[in-house]
PDB file of C-alpha atoms and ligand atoms in Angstrom:
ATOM      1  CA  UNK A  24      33.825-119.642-132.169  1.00 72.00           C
ATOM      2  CA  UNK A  25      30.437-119.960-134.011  1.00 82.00           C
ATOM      3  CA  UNK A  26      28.273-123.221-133.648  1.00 86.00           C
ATOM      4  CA  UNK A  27      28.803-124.851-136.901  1.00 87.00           C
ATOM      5  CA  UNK A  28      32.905-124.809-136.098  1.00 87.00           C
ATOM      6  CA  UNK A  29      32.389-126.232-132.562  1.00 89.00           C
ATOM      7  CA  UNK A  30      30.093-129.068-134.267  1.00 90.00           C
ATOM      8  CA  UNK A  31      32.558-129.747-136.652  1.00 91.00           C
ATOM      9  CA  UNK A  32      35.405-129.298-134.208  1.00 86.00           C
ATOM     10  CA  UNK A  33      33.401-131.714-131.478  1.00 89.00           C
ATOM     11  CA  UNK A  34      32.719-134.847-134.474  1.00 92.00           C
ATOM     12  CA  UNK A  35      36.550-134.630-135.614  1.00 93.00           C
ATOM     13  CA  UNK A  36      37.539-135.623-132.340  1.00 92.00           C
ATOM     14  CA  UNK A  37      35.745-139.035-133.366  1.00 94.00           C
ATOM     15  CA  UNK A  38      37.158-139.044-136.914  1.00 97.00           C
ATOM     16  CA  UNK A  39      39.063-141.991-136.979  1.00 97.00           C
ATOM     17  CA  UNK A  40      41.176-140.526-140.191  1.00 98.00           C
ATOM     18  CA  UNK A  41      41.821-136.834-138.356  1.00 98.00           C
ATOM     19  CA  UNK A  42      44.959-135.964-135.986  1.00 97.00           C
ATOM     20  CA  UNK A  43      45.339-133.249-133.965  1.00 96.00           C
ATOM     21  CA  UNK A  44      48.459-133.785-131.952  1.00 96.00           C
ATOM     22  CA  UNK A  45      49.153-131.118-129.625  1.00 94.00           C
ATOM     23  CA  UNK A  46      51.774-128.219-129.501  1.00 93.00           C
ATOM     24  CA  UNK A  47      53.765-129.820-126.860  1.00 93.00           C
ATOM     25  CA  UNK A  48      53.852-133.376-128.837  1.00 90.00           C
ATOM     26  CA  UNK A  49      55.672-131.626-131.589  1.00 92.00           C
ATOM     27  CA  UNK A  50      57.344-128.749-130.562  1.00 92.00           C
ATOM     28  CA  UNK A  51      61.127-129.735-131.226  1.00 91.00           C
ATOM     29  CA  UNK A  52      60.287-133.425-130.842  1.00 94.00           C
ATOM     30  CA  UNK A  53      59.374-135.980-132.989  1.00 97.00           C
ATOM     31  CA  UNK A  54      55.399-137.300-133.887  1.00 97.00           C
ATOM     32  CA  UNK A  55      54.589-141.079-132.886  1.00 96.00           C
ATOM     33  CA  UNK A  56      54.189-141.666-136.407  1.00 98.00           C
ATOM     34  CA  UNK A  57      57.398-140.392-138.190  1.00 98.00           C
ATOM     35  CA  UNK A  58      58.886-143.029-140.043  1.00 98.00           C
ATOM     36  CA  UNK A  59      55.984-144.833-139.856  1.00 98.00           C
ATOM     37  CA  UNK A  60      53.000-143.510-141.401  1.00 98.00           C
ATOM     38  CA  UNK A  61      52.461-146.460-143.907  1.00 98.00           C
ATOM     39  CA  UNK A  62      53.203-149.454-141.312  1.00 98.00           C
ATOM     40  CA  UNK A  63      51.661-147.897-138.492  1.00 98.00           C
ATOM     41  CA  UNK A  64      48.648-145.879-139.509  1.00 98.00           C
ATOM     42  CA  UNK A  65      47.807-147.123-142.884  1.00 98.00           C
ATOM     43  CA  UNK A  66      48.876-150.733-142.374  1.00 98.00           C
ATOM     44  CA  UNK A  67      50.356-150.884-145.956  1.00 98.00           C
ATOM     45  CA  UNK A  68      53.492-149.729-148.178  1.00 98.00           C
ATOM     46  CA  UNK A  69      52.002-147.929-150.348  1.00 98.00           C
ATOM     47  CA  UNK A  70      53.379-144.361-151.003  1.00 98.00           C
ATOM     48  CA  UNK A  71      52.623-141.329-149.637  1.00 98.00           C
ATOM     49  CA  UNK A  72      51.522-138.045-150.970  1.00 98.00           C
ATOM     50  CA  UNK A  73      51.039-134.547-149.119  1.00 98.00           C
ATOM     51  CA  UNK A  74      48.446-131.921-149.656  1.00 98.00           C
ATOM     52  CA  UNK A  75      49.991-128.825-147.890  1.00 98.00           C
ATOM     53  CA  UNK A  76      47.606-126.035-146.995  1.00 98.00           C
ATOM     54  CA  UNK A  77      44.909-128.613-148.371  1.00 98.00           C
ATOM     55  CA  UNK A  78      41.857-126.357-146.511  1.00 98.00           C
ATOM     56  CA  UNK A  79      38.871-128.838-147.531  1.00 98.00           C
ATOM     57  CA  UNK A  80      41.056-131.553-148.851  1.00 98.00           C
ATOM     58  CA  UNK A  81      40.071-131.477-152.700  1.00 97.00           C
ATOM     59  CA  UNK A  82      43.262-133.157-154.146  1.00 98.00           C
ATOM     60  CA  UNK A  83      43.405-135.607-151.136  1.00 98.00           C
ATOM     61  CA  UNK A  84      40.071-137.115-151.372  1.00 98.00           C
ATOM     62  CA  UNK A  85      40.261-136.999-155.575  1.00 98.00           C
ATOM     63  CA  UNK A  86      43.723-138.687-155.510  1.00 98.00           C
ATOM     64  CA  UNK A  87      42.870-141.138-152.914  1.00 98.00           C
ATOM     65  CA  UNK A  88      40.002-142.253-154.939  1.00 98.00           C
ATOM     66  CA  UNK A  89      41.795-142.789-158.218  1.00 97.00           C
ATOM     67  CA  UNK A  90      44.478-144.123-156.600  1.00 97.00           C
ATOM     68  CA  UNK A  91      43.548-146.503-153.884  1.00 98.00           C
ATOM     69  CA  UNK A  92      47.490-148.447-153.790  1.00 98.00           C
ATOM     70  CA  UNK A  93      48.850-145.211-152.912  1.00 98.00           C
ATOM     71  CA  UNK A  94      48.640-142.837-149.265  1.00 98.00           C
ATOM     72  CA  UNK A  95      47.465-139.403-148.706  1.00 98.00           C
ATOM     73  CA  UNK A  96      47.723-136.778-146.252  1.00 98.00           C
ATOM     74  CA  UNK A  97      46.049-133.211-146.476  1.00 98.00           C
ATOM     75  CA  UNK A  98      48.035-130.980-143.860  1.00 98.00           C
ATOM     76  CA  UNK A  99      46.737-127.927-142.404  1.00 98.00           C
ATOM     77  CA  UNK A 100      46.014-125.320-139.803  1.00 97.00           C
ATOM     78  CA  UNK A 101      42.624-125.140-139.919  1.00 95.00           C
ATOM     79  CA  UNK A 102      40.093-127.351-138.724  1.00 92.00           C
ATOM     80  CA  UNK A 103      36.714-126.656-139.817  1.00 91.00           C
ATOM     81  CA  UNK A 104      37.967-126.825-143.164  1.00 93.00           C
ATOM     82  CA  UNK A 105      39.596-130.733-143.052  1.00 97.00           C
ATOM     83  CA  UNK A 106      36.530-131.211-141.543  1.00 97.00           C
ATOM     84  CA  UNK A 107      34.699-131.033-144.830  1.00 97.00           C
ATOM     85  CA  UNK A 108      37.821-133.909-146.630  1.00 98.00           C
ATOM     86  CA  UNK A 109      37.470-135.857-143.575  1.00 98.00           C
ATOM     87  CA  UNK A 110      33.803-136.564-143.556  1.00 98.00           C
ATOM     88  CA  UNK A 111      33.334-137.174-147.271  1.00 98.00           C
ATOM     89  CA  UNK A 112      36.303-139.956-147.052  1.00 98.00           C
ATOM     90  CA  UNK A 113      34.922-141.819-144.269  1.00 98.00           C
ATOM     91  CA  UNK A 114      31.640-142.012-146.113  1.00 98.00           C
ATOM     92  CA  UNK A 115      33.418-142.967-148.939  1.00 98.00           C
ATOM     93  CA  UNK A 116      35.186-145.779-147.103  1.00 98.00           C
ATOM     94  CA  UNK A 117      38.376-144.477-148.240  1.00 98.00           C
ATOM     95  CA  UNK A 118      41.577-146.077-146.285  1.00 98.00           C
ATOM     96  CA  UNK A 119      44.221-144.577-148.176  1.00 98.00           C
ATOM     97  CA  UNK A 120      43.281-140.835-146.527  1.00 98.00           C
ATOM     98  CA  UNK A 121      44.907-139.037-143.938  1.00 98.00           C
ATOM     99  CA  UNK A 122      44.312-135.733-142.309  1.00 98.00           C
ATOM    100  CA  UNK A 123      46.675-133.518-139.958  1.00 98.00           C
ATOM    101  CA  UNK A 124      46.265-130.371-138.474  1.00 97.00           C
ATOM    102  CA  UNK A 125      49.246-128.550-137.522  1.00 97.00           C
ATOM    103  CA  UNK A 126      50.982-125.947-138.695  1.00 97.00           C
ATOM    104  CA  UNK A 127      53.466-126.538-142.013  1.00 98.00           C
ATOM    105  CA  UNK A 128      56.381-124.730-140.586  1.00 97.00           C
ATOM    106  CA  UNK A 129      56.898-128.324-138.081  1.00 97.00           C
ATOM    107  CA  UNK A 130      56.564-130.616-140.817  1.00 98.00           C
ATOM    108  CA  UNK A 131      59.982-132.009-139.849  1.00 97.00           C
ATOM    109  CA  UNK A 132      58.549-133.687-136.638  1.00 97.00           C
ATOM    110  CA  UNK A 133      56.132-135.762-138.804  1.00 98.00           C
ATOM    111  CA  UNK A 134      58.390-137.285-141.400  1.00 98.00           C
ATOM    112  CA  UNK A 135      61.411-139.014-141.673  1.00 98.00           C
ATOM    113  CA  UNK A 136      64.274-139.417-144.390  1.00 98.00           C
ATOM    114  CA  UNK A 137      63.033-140.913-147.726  1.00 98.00           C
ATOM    115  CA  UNK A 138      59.332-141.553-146.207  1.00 98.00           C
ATOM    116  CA  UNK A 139      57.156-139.072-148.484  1.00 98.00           C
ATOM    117  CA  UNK A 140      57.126-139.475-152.798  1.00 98.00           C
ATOM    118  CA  UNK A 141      55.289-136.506-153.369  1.00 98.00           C
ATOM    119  CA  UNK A 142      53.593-132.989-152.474  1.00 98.00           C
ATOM    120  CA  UNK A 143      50.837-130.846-153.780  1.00 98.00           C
ATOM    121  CA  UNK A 144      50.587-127.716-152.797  1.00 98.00           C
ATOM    122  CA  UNK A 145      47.346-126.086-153.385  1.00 98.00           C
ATOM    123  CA  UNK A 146      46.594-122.382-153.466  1.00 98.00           C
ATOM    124  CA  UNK A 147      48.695-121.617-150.980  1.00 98.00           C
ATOM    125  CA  UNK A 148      48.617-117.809-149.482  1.00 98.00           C
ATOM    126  CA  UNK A 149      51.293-116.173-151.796  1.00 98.00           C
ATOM    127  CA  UNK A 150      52.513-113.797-149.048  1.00 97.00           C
ATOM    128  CA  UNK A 151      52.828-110.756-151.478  1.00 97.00           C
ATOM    129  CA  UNK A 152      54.602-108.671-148.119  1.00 97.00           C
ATOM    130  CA  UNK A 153      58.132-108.430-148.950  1.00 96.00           C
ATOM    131  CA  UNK A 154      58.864-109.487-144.644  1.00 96.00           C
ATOM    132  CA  UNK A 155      56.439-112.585-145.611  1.00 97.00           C
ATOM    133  CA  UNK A 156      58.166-113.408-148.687  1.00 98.00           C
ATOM    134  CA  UNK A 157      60.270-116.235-146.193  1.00 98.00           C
ATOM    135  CA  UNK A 158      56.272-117.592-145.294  1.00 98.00           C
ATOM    136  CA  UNK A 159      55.681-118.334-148.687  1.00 98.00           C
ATOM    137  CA  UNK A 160      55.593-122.338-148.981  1.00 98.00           C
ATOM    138  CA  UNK A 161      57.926-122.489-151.833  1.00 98.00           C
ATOM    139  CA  UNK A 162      60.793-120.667-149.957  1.00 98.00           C
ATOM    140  CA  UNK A 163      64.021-121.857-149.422  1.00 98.00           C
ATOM    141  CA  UNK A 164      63.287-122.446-145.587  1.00 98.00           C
ATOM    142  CA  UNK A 165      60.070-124.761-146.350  1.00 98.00           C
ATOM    143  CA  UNK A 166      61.857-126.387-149.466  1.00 98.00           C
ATOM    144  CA  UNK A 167      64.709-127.563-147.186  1.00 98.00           C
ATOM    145  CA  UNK A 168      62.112-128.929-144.748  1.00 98.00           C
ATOM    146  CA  UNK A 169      60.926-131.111-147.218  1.00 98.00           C
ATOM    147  CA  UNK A 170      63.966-132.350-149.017  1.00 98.00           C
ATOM    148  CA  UNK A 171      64.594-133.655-145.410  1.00 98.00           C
ATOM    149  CA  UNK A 172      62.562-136.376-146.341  1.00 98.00           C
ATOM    150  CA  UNK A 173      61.303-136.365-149.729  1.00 98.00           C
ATOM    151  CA  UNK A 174      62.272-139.821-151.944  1.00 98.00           C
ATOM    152  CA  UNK A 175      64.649-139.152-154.544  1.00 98.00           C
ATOM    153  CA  UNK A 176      62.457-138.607-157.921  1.00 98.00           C
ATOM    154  CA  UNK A 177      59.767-137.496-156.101  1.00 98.00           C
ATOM    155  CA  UNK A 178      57.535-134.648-157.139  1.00 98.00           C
ATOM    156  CA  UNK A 179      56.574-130.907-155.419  1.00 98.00           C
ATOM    157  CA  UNK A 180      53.519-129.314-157.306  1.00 98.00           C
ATOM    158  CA  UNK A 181      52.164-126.055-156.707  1.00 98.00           C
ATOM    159  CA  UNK A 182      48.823-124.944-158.416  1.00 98.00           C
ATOM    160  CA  UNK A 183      48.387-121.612-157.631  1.00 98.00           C
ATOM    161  CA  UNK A 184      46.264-118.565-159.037  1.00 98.00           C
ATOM    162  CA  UNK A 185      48.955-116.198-158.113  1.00 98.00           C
ATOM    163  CA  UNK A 186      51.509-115.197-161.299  1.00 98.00           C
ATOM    164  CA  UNK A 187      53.856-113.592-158.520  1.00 98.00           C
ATOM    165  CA  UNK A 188      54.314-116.602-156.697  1.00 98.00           C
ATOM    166  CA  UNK A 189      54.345-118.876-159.636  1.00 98.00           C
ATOM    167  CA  UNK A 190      57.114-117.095-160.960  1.00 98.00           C
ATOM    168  CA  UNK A 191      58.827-116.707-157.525  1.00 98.00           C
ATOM    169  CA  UNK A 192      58.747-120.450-156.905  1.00 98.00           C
ATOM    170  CA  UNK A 193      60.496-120.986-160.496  1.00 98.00           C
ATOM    171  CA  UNK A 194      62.621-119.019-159.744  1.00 98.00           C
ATOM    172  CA  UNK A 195      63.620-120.390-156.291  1.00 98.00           C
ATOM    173  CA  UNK A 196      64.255-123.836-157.949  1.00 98.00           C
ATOM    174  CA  UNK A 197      66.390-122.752-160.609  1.00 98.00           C
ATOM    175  CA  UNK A 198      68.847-122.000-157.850  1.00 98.00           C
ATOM    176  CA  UNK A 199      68.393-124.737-156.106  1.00 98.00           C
ATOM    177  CA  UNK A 200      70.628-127.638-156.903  1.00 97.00           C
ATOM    178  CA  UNK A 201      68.574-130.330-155.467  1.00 97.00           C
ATOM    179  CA  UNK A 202      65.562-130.285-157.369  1.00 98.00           C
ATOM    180  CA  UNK A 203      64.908-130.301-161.096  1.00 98.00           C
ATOM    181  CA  UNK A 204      62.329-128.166-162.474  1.00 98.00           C
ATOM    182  CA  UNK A 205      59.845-129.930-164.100  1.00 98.00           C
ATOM    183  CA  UNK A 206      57.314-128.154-165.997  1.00 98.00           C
ATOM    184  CA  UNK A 207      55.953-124.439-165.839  1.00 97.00           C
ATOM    185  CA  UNK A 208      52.454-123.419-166.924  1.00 98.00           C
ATOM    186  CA  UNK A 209      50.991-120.073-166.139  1.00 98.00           C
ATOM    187  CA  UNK A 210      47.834-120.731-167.922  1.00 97.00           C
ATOM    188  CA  UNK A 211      47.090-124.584-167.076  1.00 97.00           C
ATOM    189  CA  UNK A 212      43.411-124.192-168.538  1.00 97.00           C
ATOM    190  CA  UNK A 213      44.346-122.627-171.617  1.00 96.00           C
ATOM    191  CA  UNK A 214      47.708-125.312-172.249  1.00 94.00           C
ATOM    192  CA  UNK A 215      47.727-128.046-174.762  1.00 95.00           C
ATOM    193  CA  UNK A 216      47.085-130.988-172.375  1.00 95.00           C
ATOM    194  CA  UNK A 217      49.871-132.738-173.911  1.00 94.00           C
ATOM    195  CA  UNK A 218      52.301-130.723-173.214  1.00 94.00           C
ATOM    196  CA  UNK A 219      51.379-131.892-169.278  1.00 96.00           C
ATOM    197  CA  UNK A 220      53.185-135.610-168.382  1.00 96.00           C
ATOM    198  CA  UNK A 221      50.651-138.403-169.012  1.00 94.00           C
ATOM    199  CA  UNK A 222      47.912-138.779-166.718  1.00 90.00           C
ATOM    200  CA  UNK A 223      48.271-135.092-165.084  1.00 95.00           C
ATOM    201  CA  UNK A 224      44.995-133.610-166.734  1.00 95.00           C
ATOM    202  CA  UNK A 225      42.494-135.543-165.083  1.00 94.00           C
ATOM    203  CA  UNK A 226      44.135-134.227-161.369  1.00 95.00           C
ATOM    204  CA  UNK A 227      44.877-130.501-162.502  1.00 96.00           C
ATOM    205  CA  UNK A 228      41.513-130.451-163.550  1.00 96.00           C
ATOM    206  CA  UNK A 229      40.341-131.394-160.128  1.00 97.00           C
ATOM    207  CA  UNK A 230      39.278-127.681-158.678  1.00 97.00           C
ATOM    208  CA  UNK A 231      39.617-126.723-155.083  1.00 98.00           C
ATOM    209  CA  UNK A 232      37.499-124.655-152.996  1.00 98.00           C
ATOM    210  CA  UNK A 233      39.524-121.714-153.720  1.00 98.00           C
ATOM    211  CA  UNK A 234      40.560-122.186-157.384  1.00 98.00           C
ATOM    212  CA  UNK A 235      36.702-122.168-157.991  1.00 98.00           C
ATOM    213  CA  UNK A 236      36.461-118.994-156.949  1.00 98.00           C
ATOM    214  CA  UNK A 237      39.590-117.156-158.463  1.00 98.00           C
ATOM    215  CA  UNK A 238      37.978-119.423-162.076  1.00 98.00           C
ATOM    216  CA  UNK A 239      34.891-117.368-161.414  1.00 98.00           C
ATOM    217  CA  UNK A 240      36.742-113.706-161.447  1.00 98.00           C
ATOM    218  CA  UNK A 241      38.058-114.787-164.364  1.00 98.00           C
ATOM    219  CA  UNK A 242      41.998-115.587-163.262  1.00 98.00           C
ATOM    220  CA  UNK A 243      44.464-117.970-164.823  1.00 98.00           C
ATOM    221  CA  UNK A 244      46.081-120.916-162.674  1.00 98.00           C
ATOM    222  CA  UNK A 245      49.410-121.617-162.516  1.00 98.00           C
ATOM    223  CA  UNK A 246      51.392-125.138-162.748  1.00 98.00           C
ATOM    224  CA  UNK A 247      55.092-125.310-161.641  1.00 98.00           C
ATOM    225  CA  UNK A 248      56.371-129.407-161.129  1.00 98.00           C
ATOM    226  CA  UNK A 249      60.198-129.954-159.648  1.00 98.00           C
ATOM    227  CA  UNK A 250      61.941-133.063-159.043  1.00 98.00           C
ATOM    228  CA  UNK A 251      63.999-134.236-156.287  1.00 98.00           C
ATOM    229  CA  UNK A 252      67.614-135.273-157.586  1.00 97.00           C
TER     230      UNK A 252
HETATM  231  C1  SAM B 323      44.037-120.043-149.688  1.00 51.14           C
HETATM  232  S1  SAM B 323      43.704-121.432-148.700  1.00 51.14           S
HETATM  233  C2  SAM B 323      43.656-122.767-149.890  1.00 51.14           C
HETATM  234  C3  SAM B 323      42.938-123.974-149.377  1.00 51.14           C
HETATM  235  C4  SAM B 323      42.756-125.121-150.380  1.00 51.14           C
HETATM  236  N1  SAM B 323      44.020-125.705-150.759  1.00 51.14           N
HETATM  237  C5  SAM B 323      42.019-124.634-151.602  1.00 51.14           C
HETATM  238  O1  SAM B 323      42.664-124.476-152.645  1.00 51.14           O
HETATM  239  O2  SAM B 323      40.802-124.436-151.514  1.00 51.14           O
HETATM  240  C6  SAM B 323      45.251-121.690-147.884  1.00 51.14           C
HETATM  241  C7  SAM B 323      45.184-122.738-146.812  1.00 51.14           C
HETATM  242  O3  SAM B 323      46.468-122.915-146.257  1.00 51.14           O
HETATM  243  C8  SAM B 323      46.349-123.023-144.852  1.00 51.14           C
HETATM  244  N2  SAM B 323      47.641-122.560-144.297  1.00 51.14           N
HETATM  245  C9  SAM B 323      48.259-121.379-144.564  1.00 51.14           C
HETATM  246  N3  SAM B 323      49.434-121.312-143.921  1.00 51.14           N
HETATM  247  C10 SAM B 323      49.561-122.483-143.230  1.00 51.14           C
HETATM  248  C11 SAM B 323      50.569-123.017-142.384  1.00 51.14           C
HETATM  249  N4  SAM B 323      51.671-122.327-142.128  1.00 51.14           N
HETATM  250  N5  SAM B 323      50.371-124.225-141.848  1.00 51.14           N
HETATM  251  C12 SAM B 323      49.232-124.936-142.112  1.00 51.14           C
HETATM  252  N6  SAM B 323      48.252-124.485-142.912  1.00 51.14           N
HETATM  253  C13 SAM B 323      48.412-123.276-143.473  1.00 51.14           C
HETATM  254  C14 SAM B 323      45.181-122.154-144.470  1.00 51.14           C
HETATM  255  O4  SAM B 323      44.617-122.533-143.238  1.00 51.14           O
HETATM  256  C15 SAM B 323      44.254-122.361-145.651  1.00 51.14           C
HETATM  257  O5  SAM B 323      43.330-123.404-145.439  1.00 51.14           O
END
């Protein structure tokens, strides 16, 4: 590992706002915190959001700022990129900001029945592999994961620069009886903003670390919304 990821690896282990359970604390079993994420680590009941494969934690931080009566939690693998999220919301003094690291596919061991309202998933690997295609985070597999306990009404966004997976994940909830889908945009930057629901443009135009980049060669970003019935 090089230096600067064993710095940022050693300070996270002080980040008050950072968890990094282990593989034993999850595997098949339930997290401390399930079912109790708002009492018991944010001390409020405020609702929660999810930032899956959040790398740096754009959309956390941004949301938590704008909205400071609601929760979030930026979810991923990899450390030395949370890092980044973590740091800038302690400085910030922000209370409303979670981050875990573990991998997606346990999700189930970290939330309970009705406890999340919402989920952004941001520029998540498409898996273009046909035997990855089950990997991707919109597939069925992952999408009954999260209905496990998803609020009714509540909200799954993908932003995504990949037209394959945008399409894919349409497609997925189309068939899928339990969620609505919402809204469909393959070319968010070049939509009328109206057509968005209120209040939407100010977060899509939030840009992640990795949206920046696929902007810069020049590559449209897709928008697919779906409801929980
Ligand atoms: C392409 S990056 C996007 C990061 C960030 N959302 C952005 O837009 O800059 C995908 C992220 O998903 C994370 N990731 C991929 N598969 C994962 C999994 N199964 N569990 C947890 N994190 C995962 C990776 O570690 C990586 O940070």
């Amino acid at each position: 590992m090089g230096k600067d990821k064993l710095r940022r690896w050693e300070q996270m282990k002080d980040y008050p706002n950072v968890l990094q359970p282990e593989f034993c604390d999850i595997f098949d079993k339930d997290h401390n915190l399930k079912g109790k994420w708002a009492k018991d680590f944010f001390k409020n009941d405020f609702p929660i959001t999810l930032e899956l494969g959040c790398g740096k934690g754009e959309y956390t931080v941004a949301q938590a700022k704008k909205y400071g009566k609601r929760n979030y939690i930026g979810i991923d693998i990899k450390g030395a990129r949370m890092w980044k999220g973590a740091g800038i919301a302690i400085e910030e003094g922000l209370q409303n900001v979670a981050f875990l690291r573990t991998r997606i596919e346990f999700i189930k061991s970290f939330f309970d029945r009705d406890e999340i309202d919402e989920i952004w998933i941001t520029f998540p690997d498409p898996q273009l592999k046909d035997r990855r295609i089950k990997k991707r985070l919109t597939a069925p597999g992952f999408l009954d994961n999260y209905s496990s306990f998803m609020k009714k009404g509540g909200k799954i966004r993908l932003k995504t620069d990949n037209l394959v997976l945008a399409q894919y994940t349409e497609e997925v909830v189309r068939a899928d009886d339990r969620f609505e889908l919402e809204k469909c945009s393959f070319d968010v930057y070049g939509a009328d903003w109206d057509s968005f629901e209120s209040g939407l443009q100010d977060l899509l135009e939030v840009k992640t670390f990795y949206e920046q980049g696929f902007l810069d060669k020049g590559l449209k970003i897709n928008y697919v919304s779906f409801v929980v019935r």
